[in-house]
Short mmCIF file of C-alpha atoms and ligand atoms in Angstrom, two decimals:
data_model
loop_
_atom_site.label_atom_id
_atom_site.label_comp_id
_atom_site.label_asym_id
_atom_site.label_seq_id
_atom_site.Cartn_x
_atom_site.Cartn_y
_atom_site.Cartn_z
CA MET A 7 0.00 0.00 0.00
CA LYS A 8 1.38 3.40 -0.94
CA THR A 9 0.89 6.28 1.43
CA ASN A 10 2.69 9.49 2.24
CA PHE A 11 2.11 8.97 5.93
CA ILE A 12 5.13 7.23 7.43
CA ASP A 13 5.15 6.63 11.16
CA TYR A 14 8.17 4.37 11.65
CA VAL A 15 11.73 4.78 10.43
CA GLU A 16 15.19 3.64 11.41
CA ILE A 17 18.03 6.10 11.00
CA GLU A 18 21.70 6.38 11.81
CA VAL A 19 23.21 9.43 13.46
CA LYS A 20 26.85 10.40 13.83
CA ALA A 21 28.09 13.40 15.74
CA GLY A 22 31.18 15.30 14.64
CA LYS A 23 34.69 14.45 15.82
CA GLY A 24 36.47 17.05 17.92
CA GLY A 25 39.19 18.98 16.09
CA ASP A 26 42.78 18.06 16.96
CA GLY A 27 44.84 20.24 19.24
CA CYS A 28 47.65 21.99 17.38
CA THR A 29 51.37 21.52 17.85
CA SER A 30 53.04 24.84 17.22
CA PHE A 31 55.93 26.85 18.62
CA PHE A 32 56.56 30.50 18.78
CA TYR A 33 60.16 31.54 18.31
CA ASP A 34 60.88 34.63 20.31
CA ARG A 35 64.03 36.35 19.20
CA PHE A 36 64.84 37.35 22.78
CA SER A 37 64.62 33.89 24.28
CA HIS A 38 66.50 30.72 23.48
CA PHE A 39 63.57 28.38 23.87
CA PRO A 40 60.63 28.19 21.53
CA LYS A 41 57.32 28.73 23.29
CA PRO A 42 54.50 26.24 22.62
CA ASP A 43 51.43 28.11 21.30
CA GLY A 44 49.16 25.42 19.79
CA GLY A 45 45.41 26.20 19.94
CA ASN A 46 42.75 23.75 21.09
CA GLY A 47 40.60 21.88 18.60
CA GLY A 48 36.91 22.87 18.27
CA LYS A 49 34.14 20.61 19.55
CA GLY A 50 32.39 18.31 17.08
CA GLY A 51 28.79 19.16 16.10
CA ASN A 52 25.83 17.43 17.83
CA VAL A 53 22.98 15.66 16.10
CA ILE A 54 19.74 17.13 17.43
CA ILE A 55 16.15 16.03 16.82
CA ILE A 56 13.46 18.74 17.03
CA ALA A 57 9.67 18.39 17.03
CA ASP A 58 8.24 20.75 14.42
CA GLU A 59 4.54 21.58 14.16
CA ASN A 60 4.69 21.90 10.39
CA ILE A 61 5.93 18.36 9.85
CA HIS A 62 3.27 15.65 9.84
CA THR A 63 5.03 12.50 8.80
CA LEU A 64 8.41 10.79 8.96
CA LEU A 65 8.34 10.39 5.19
CA ASP A 66 11.44 12.49 4.46
CA LEU A 67 13.51 10.30 6.75
CA GLN A 68 12.67 7.28 4.60
CA TYR A 69 14.86 8.66 1.87
CA ARG A 70 17.68 10.09 3.94
CA LYS A 71 18.71 7.71 6.66
CA ARG A 72 22.12 8.90 7.76
CA PHE A 73 22.69 12.17 9.54
CA VAL A 74 26.21 13.36 10.21
CA ALA A 75 27.21 16.51 12.07
CA GLU A 76 30.29 18.49 11.12
CA ASN A 77 33.68 17.77 12.66
CA GLY A 78 35.29 20.39 14.86
CA HIS A 79 38.09 22.36 13.20
CA HIS A 80 41.69 21.79 14.25
CA GLY A 81 43.47 24.25 16.49
CA GLU A 82 46.10 26.54 14.98
CA GLY A 83 49.27 28.26 16.05
CA ASN A 84 49.25 31.44 18.10
CA TYR A 85 46.70 29.83 20.49
CA LYS A 86 44.00 29.96 17.84
CA LYS A 87 41.13 27.69 18.82
CA GLY A 88 39.46 25.62 16.11
CA GLU A 89 35.83 26.45 15.34
CA ALA A 90 33.16 24.10 16.64
CA GLY A 91 31.55 21.82 14.06
CA LYS A 92 27.99 22.74 13.02
CA ASP A 93 25.15 20.80 14.64
CA CYS A 94 22.93 18.66 12.44
CA TYR A 95 19.18 19.10 12.94
CA ILE A 96 16.51 16.56 12.15
CA LEU A 97 12.91 17.81 12.07
CA VAL A 98 10.17 15.37 13.07
CA PRO A 99 6.44 15.65 13.80
CA VAL A 100 5.22 16.41 17.32
CA GLY A 101 4.45 13.04 18.92
CA THR A 102 7.63 11.28 17.77
CA LEU A 103 9.25 8.79 20.12
CA VAL A 104 13.00 8.54 19.79
CA LYS A 105 14.38 5.11 20.70
CA ASP A 106 17.82 3.55 20.73
CA ALA A 107 17.58 0.81 18.09
CA GLN A 108 19.97 -1.49 19.92
CA THR A 109 18.43 -1.36 23.40
CA GLY A 110 14.88 -0.18 22.63
CA PHE A 111 15.36 2.44 25.33
CA ILE A 112 13.25 5.58 24.83
CA LEU A 113 15.60 8.55 24.65
CA ARG A 114 12.75 11.06 24.44
CA ASP A 115 9.10 11.38 23.65
CA LEU A 116 8.82 14.68 21.79
CA THR A 117 5.33 15.82 22.72
CA GLN A 118 5.69 19.62 22.51
CA PRO A 119 6.36 21.80 19.46
CA GLY A 120 9.97 22.98 19.58
CA GLU A 121 11.02 20.27 22.04
CA LYS A 122 14.45 18.90 21.21
CA VAL A 123 16.88 16.20 22.20
CA ILE A 124 20.58 15.74 21.52
CA VAL A 125 20.80 12.21 20.18
CA ALA A 126 24.54 12.17 19.47
CA LYS A 127 27.05 14.36 21.27
CA GLY A 128 29.97 15.84 19.40
CA GLY A 129 33.46 14.85 20.52
CA GLU A 130 35.54 17.27 22.61
CA GLY A 131 38.30 19.08 20.80
CA GLY A 132 41.91 18.11 21.57
CA ARG A 133 44.26 20.39 23.54
CA GLY A 134 46.96 22.40 21.92
CA ASN A 135 50.52 21.80 23.05
CA ARG A 136 51.61 23.33 26.36
CA PRO A 137 54.99 23.32 28.12
CA ARG A 138 55.81 19.67 28.69
CA LYS A 139 52.39 18.59 27.42
CA PRO A 140 52.06 17.44 23.85
CA ALA A 141 48.94 18.27 21.84
CA THR A 142 46.07 15.76 22.01
CA PRO A 143 43.77 14.60 19.21
CA GLY A 144 40.05 15.41 19.19
CA LYS A 145 37.65 12.80 20.56
CA LEU A 146 35.27 10.86 18.33
CA GLY A 147 31.60 11.92 18.22
CA GLU A 148 28.86 9.57 19.38
CA GLY A 149 27.24 7.35 16.78
CA LYS A 150 23.90 5.56 17.14
CA LYS A 151 21.17 3.75 15.35
CA LEU A 152 17.75 5.12 16.22
CA ILE A 153 14.15 4.14 15.77
CA LEU A 154 11.72 7.01 15.30
CA GLU A 155 8.11 6.14 15.91
CA LEU A 156 5.29 8.61 15.50
CA LYS A 157 2.27 8.39 17.76
CA LEU A 158 -0.07 11.19 16.89
CA ILE A 159 -1.24 13.49 19.61
CA ALA A 160 -4.85 14.57 19.09
CA ASP A 161 -7.77 15.28 21.40
CA ILE A 162 -10.22 13.16 19.45
CA GLY A 163 -9.78 9.90 17.54
CA LEU A 164 -12.42 9.27 14.89
CA VAL A 165 -13.08 5.53 14.69
CA GLY A 166 -15.63 3.37 12.93
CA TYR A 167 -16.20 0.87 10.15
CA PRO A 168 -15.12 1.89 6.65
CA ASN A 169 -17.45 4.19 4.69
CA VAL A 170 -19.50 5.38 7.68
CA GLY A 171 -18.63 9.04 7.02
CA LYS A 172 -15.68 9.78 9.32
CA SER A 173 -13.77 11.85 6.79
CA THR A 174 -16.95 13.68 5.74
CA LEU A 175 -17.36 14.78 9.35
CA LEU A 176 -13.72 15.85 9.73
CA ASN A 177 -13.96 17.95 6.57
CA ARG A 178 -17.18 19.56 7.79
CA ILE A 179 -15.89 20.58 11.21
CA SER A 180 -12.29 21.47 10.35
CA SER A 181 -10.32 22.92 7.47
CA ALA A 182 -8.76 19.53 6.74
CA HIS A 183 -9.23 17.90 3.35
CA SER A 184 -9.54 14.23 4.09
CA GLN A 185 -10.45 12.21 1.04
CA VAL A 186 -14.09 11.07 0.85
CA GLY A 187 -15.37 8.26 -1.35
CA ASP A 188 -18.30 5.91 -1.56
CA TYR A 189 -16.14 2.86 -1.06
CA PRO A 190 -14.39 1.30 1.94
CA PHE A 191 -10.82 2.26 2.86
CA THR A 192 -10.87 5.64 1.19
CA THR A 193 -8.76 6.97 4.04
CA LYS A 194 -5.42 5.17 3.97
CA ALA A 195 -3.64 6.92 6.81
CA PRO A 196 -4.59 9.19 9.72
CA VAL A 197 -5.41 12.79 8.86
CA LEU A 198 -5.24 15.52 11.47
CA GLY A 199 -7.66 18.43 11.62
CA ARG A 200 -8.05 21.36 13.97
CA VAL A 201 -11.57 22.33 15.00
CA GLU A 202 -12.47 25.81 16.22
CA ILE A 203 -15.82 26.34 17.85
CA GLU A 204 -16.88 29.77 16.61
CA ASP A 205 -17.01 32.64 19.06
CA GLU A 206 -16.02 30.37 21.89
CA GLU A 207 -12.30 30.36 21.46
CA PHE A 208 -12.30 26.64 21.98
CA THR A 209 -10.14 24.51 19.73
CA PHE A 210 -9.33 20.85 19.61
CA THR A 211 -7.62 18.43 17.25
CA VAL A 212 -9.18 15.42 15.57
CA ALA A 213 -7.45 12.44 13.99
CA ASP A 214 -9.48 10.86 11.20
CA MET A 215 -8.55 7.18 11.05
CA PRO A 216 -8.75 4.58 8.30
CA GLY A 217 -11.84 2.37 8.71
CA LEU A 218 -11.55 -0.61 11.02
CA ILE A 219 -12.91 -4.09 10.34
CA GLU A 220 -13.23 -7.33 12.24
CA GLY A 221 -9.82 -8.86 12.73
CA ALA A 222 -8.14 -5.43 12.66
CA HIS A 223 -6.28 -6.22 15.88
CA ARG A 224 -4.73 -9.25 14.11
CA GLY A 225 -3.70 -7.14 11.17
CA LYS A 226 -6.72 -7.37 8.88
CA GLY A 227 -7.52 -4.35 6.72
CA LEU A 228 -5.57 -1.15 7.07
CA GLY A 229 -6.69 0.08 10.43
CA HIS A 230 -4.40 -1.96 12.65
CA THR A 231 -1.26 -0.29 11.32
CA PHE A 232 -2.63 2.94 12.62
CA LEU A 233 -4.37 1.85 15.81
CA ARG A 234 -1.46 3.14 17.83
CA HIS A 235 -2.46 6.63 16.79
CA ILE A 236 -5.60 6.50 18.89
CA GLU A 237 -3.68 5.54 22.03
CA ARG A 238 -2.86 9.14 22.87
CA THR A 239 -6.23 10.68 22.04
CA LYS A 240 -8.37 11.82 24.96
CA ILE A 241 -11.73 10.76 23.56
CA LEU A 242 -12.85 8.39 20.84
CA LEU A 243 -15.61 9.50 18.56
CA HIS A 244 -17.19 6.20 17.63
CA MET A 245 -19.15 6.58 14.40
CA ILE A 246 -21.90 4.24 13.24
CA ASP A 247 -23.73 4.29 9.90
CA ILE A 248 -27.36 4.38 11.03
CA SER A 249 -28.92 4.33 7.54
CA GLU A 250 -30.63 1.30 6.13
CA SER A 251 -28.28 1.34 3.17
CA ALA A 252 -25.53 -0.10 5.32
CA GLY A 253 -27.66 -3.27 5.59
CA ARG A 254 -26.14 -3.95 8.98
CA ASP A 255 -27.27 -3.76 12.55
CA ALA A 256 -25.97 -0.64 14.29
CA TYR A 257 -25.70 -2.29 17.69
CA ASP A 258 -23.75 -5.28 16.27
CA ASP A 259 -21.39 -2.86 14.53
CA TYR A 260 -20.94 -0.92 17.74
CA LEU A 261 -20.10 -4.05 19.76
CA SER A 262 -17.78 -5.61 17.23
CA LEU A 263 -15.83 -2.40 16.66
CA ASN A 264 -15.32 -2.02 20.40
CA LYS A 265 -14.26 -5.65 20.57
CA GLU A 266 -11.54 -4.96 18.00
CA LEU A 267 -10.34 -1.91 19.87
CA PHE A 268 -10.19 -3.70 23.21
CA LEU A 269 -8.49 -6.77 21.74
CA TYR A 270 -5.85 -4.47 20.32
CA LYS A 271 -5.35 -2.78 23.68
CA PRO A 272 -7.48 -3.52 26.76
CA ASP A 273 -6.59 -0.06 28.16
CA LEU A 274 -8.80 1.47 25.49
CA LYS A 275 -11.80 0.40 27.59
CA GLU A 276 -10.94 3.28 29.91
CA LYS A 277 -11.09 5.84 27.14
CA LYS A 278 -14.26 7.89 26.98
CA GLN A 279 -16.34 7.41 23.83
CA ILE A 280 -18.88 9.69 22.21
CA ILE A 281 -21.23 7.66 20.04
CA VAL A 282 -22.31 9.24 16.79
CA ALA A 283 -25.01 7.86 14.48
CA ASN A 284 -24.28 9.26 11.02
CA LYS A 285 -26.31 9.44 7.79
CA ILE A 286 -29.50 10.30 9.68
CA ASP A 287 -30.73 11.95 6.47
CA LEU A 288 -31.10 8.60 4.70
CA PRO A 289 -34.24 6.41 4.67
CA GLY A 290 -34.87 4.15 7.64
CA ALA A 291 -32.28 5.98 9.76
CA TRP A 292 -34.61 7.23 12.52
CA GLU A 293 -36.18 3.77 12.95
CA ASN A 294 -32.71 2.24 13.20
CA LEU A 295 -31.70 4.87 15.68
CA GLU A 296 -34.67 4.04 17.89
CA ARG A 297 -33.75 0.38 17.88
CA PHE A 298 -30.10 1.20 18.53
CA SER A 299 -30.90 3.42 21.50
CA ARG A 300 -33.08 0.73 23.03
CA ASN A 301 -30.01 -1.52 23.20
CA LEU A 302 -27.55 1.07 24.36
CA LYS A 303 -27.73 3.08 27.56
CA GLU A 304 -25.13 5.66 26.45
CA LYS A 305 -26.24 8.86 24.77
CA ILE A 306 -26.18 8.72 20.98
CA TYR A 307 -25.65 11.82 18.81
CA PRO A 308 -27.57 11.57 15.53
CA ILE A 309 -25.97 13.60 12.75
CA SER A 310 -25.73 14.00 9.04
CA ALA A 311 -22.12 14.82 8.31
CA LEU A 312 -23.14 15.39 4.70
CA LYS A 313 -26.01 17.80 5.36
CA GLY A 314 -24.64 19.34 8.53
CA GLU A 315 -27.44 18.23 10.85
CA GLY A 316 -26.79 17.66 14.55
CA ILE A 317 -23.20 18.92 14.32
CA GLU A 318 -23.63 21.75 16.82
CA GLN A 319 -24.92 19.44 19.55
CA LEU A 320 -22.08 17.02 18.86
CA LEU A 321 -19.43 19.74 19.09
CA GLN A 322 -20.94 20.96 22.36
CA ALA A 323 -20.72 17.42 23.76
CA VAL A 324 -17.09 17.19 22.67
CA LYS A 325 -16.36 20.53 24.29
CA GLU A 326 -17.99 19.53 27.57
CA THR A 327 -16.16 16.22 27.66
CA LEU A 328 -12.81 17.81 26.91
CA SER A 329 -13.10 20.72 29.31
N1 GTP B 5 -26.35 10.50 2.85
C1 GTP B 5 -25.23 10.68 3.55
N2 GTP B 5 -24.05 10.24 3.05
C2 GTP B 5 -22.94 10.45 3.78
C3 GTP B 5 -22.95 11.08 5.05
N3 GTP B 5 -21.69 11.12 5.52
C4 GTP B 5 -20.92 10.54 4.58
N4 GTP B 5 -21.66 10.13 3.53
C5 GTP B 5 -21.17 9.45 2.33
O1 GTP B 5 -20.63 8.19 2.71
C6 GTP B 5 -19.51 7.86 1.87
C7 GTP B 5 -18.31 7.55 2.71
O2 GTP B 5 -17.88 8.74 3.36
P1 GTP B 5 -16.41 8.91 3.97
O3 GTP B 5 -16.42 10.17 4.74
O4 GTP B 5 -15.38 8.70 2.92
O5 GTP B 5 -16.39 7.67 4.97
P2 GTP B 5 -15.19 7.15 5.91
O6 GTP B 5 -15.80 6.62 7.15
O7 GTP B 5 -14.19 8.20 6.06
O8 GTP B 5 -14.64 5.95 5.03
P3 GTP B 5 -13.18 5.23 5.10
O9 GTP B 5 -12.15 6.29 4.98
O10 GTP B 5 -13.19 4.33 3.93
O11 GTP B 5 -13.14 4.49 6.38
C8 GTP B 5 -19.32 9.04 0.94
O12 GTP B 5 -19.96 8.75 -0.29
C9 GTP B 5 -20.03 10.18 1.67
O13 GTP B 5 -20.53 11.18 0.77
C10 GTP B 5 -24.22 11.53 5.54
O14 GTP B 5 -24.34 12.09 6.62
N5 GTP B 5 -25.30 11.27 4.75
MG1 MG B 6 -12.26 8.20 5.56
#
């Protein structure tokens, strides 16, 4: 499957070597002995990973896998210190976990825009020669293999069977352009959108997910690859197609989708869900809704993502749950 959303890459990082200390002597015409005047070497550059709000995928790192910082410059005569090597920066999306590939140890979870971590330290520069002390070479920079794993950070995760209208809803409530189509698995990777409730200065982020199907937790369909992206959402918006055209029972769909989620990760049981019955504009929808609500004690929000019905009430519920 081809997608531009990449959430797992392995890369190699190498910090710069410290510059060598210089061996140099100054010959003073008034003294018999030459004076050592070698400058110190500059420090090697670090490799630094930064979380950047404008980056949404690890795609670029698929093509460039090795990141090397500059070596420190060597010291020179007349006590001239070598310049430090330039740092090497790697930009990643907010929500990227940085792990040591060898040990699996998490070096940092970059959850804030602008947050950074030095993943490979540059080597110290060597010392220039001193009286009775010869110059020393610069130290090597650290080198590592890293795993970068993106786990999206969003307030809301939009989950449901394929084709129920998740992307239609995201597009209606945010400025995102998630692809919509009358066929399953239109959405092939998570899409993030920011929702602003007018006049209320309340904003939240929504992650539209690929549709889930039975067996998703075992790897069936597309959804499982991306299930990890709902782990860090605060609320799940669980969408059901309530129209007759789906030819399925809403309550069965609701139970089996939850079963998939909980089989994938039992902790997800603790996550609050808002249940949304979509396509209320289609024939048979209200009758289905009545049957569905007889089975379920939780509140159900009937909406038409296509026509814009019931959206205000839903957004209010989201706001109340989040605040
Ligand atoms: N009548 C009606 N059709 C809708 C409504 N919401 C979505 N649709 C249609 O349902 C189809 C699927 O919509 P999508 O938004 O792509 O559904 P999805 O859940 O994102 O689908 P996947 O990405 O495949 O999981 C499209 O043809 C939409 O136009 C609605 O409220 N009423
Ligand atoms: Mg979709």
